[in-house]
Amino acid sequence: MWWVLVLEAIFSVALAAWLYSRYGQFTKNYWYVPLLTLTGWSISFCVVFLVTNDIGSVAHCDVPLCANSTQNTGDACEEDSLVSPTTMRITWRVLYWSTMGLTYLLFPLIQTYCASGHFAVIDRLMYSVKSNLVFYAIEIIILVGGAAIYFILNGFDFAGLIGIAMAAANAFGLFLLISLMGHGLVNVPRRLWHRGSLHLQIARYHFQVATLQTKRSTSYKKLETNVKLLHKASELVPATDLYRPHIE
């Protein structure tokens, strides 16, 4: 029943659009920013629904998964499952490879592209690629190392290469997740402990006051410079000029 997946996809897109409209802005960003954001969020929500469909399909399948069984399990479960195993398998593959492509190829480039200060599109793309060279180098090293070990032990196999790419992506994701969780497990209690110390809080506020004072002085100097420029422009532009209302 493919219509179940269609309804879940529509609901996922609607939920992602509602969340983006609540916490973001459609009109104040370039068109590709909300498009990629909605795509990533929708795929994540679809994975949640797909897991429940997969579990439900297995629970409603009455055919025992026996190694000696001669019955085609996939055909026998077609009528018992809410979503057929074939449709489930194809959907899982589409979501998995689209997520991998977005996570490891497109999203890093777009994030750095949006943060670039260049004006030309080519310059922003080159800056994005150069900024992500370290990230891509780590990916290539993990992939090449895993492929070399696999080919030495089992010989060349194209299907095995796809499995290596999946394993390398999972290994990198788990390493990043463990690293971030480890930092959070150490940093959050330490920050709470420091906030409970009055001496450390006062020292922190003293530092912030000095920083704010420096920013205030810099902003005041910029304001003086802009006021002088405005007075100079007011003297140069006559009252009959078309741009005089903008000066006023």
XYZ file of N, CA and C in Angstrom, residues 101 103-110 128-142:
72
model
N 24.191 11.409 0.749
C 24.630 12.438 -0.177
C 24.476 13.839 0.388
N 24.334 14.663 3.646
C 25.142 14.858 4.848
C 26.618 15.058 4.528
N 27.140 14.249 3.604
C 28.590 14.237 3.382
C 29.025 15.002 2.133
N 28.087 15.450 1.323
C 28.474 16.172 0.110
C 27.853 17.565 0.032
N 26.528 17.625 0.090
C 25.853 18.878 -0.231
C 25.776 19.836 0.955
N 25.366 19.350 2.116
C 25.188 20.233 3.272
C 26.470 20.950 3.691
N 27.629 20.271 3.772
C 28.845 21.018 4.139
C 29.190 22.124 3.146
N 28.995 21.861 1.851
C 29.293 22.889 0.847
C 28.343 24.074 0.965
N 27.052 23.797 1.154
C 26.074 24.878 1.216
C 26.265 25.707 2.484
N 34.081 27.589 -0.468
C 33.398 26.477 0.198
C 34.164 25.173 0.031
N 34.665 24.921 -1.181
C 35.416 23.688 -1.430
C 36.719 23.683 -0.640
N 37.431 24.814 -0.630
C 38.697 24.885 0.106
C 38.482 24.720 1.610
N 37.385 25.275 2.127
C 37.124 25.167 3.560
C 36.777 23.753 3.986
N 36.244 22.955 3.058
C 35.837 21.590 3.393
C 36.858 20.541 2.964
N 38.046 20.984 2.558
C 39.056 20.028 2.127
C 39.470 19.080 3.258
N 39.570 19.602 4.466
C 39.940 18.745 5.600
C 38.865 17.696 5.848
N 37.610 18.117 5.786
C 36.494 17.188 5.987
C 36.499 16.098 4.928
N 36.680 16.493 3.663
C 36.697 15.508 2.578
C 37.949 14.637 2.640
N 39.059 15.196 3.097
C 40.282 14.392 3.231
C 40.089 13.289 4.260
N 39.421 13.610 5.370
C 39.146 12.577 6.383
C 38.235 11.504 5.803
N 37.229 11.911 5.046
C 36.332 10.933 4.420
C 37.097 10.014 3.463
N 37.949 10.604 2.641
C 38.679 9.802 1.651
C 39.655 8.858 2.336
N 40.324 9.327 3.399
C 41.267 8.457 4.112
C 40.543 7.263 4.728
N 39.399 7.503 5.347
C 38.634 6.397 5.943
C 38.165 5.431 4.868
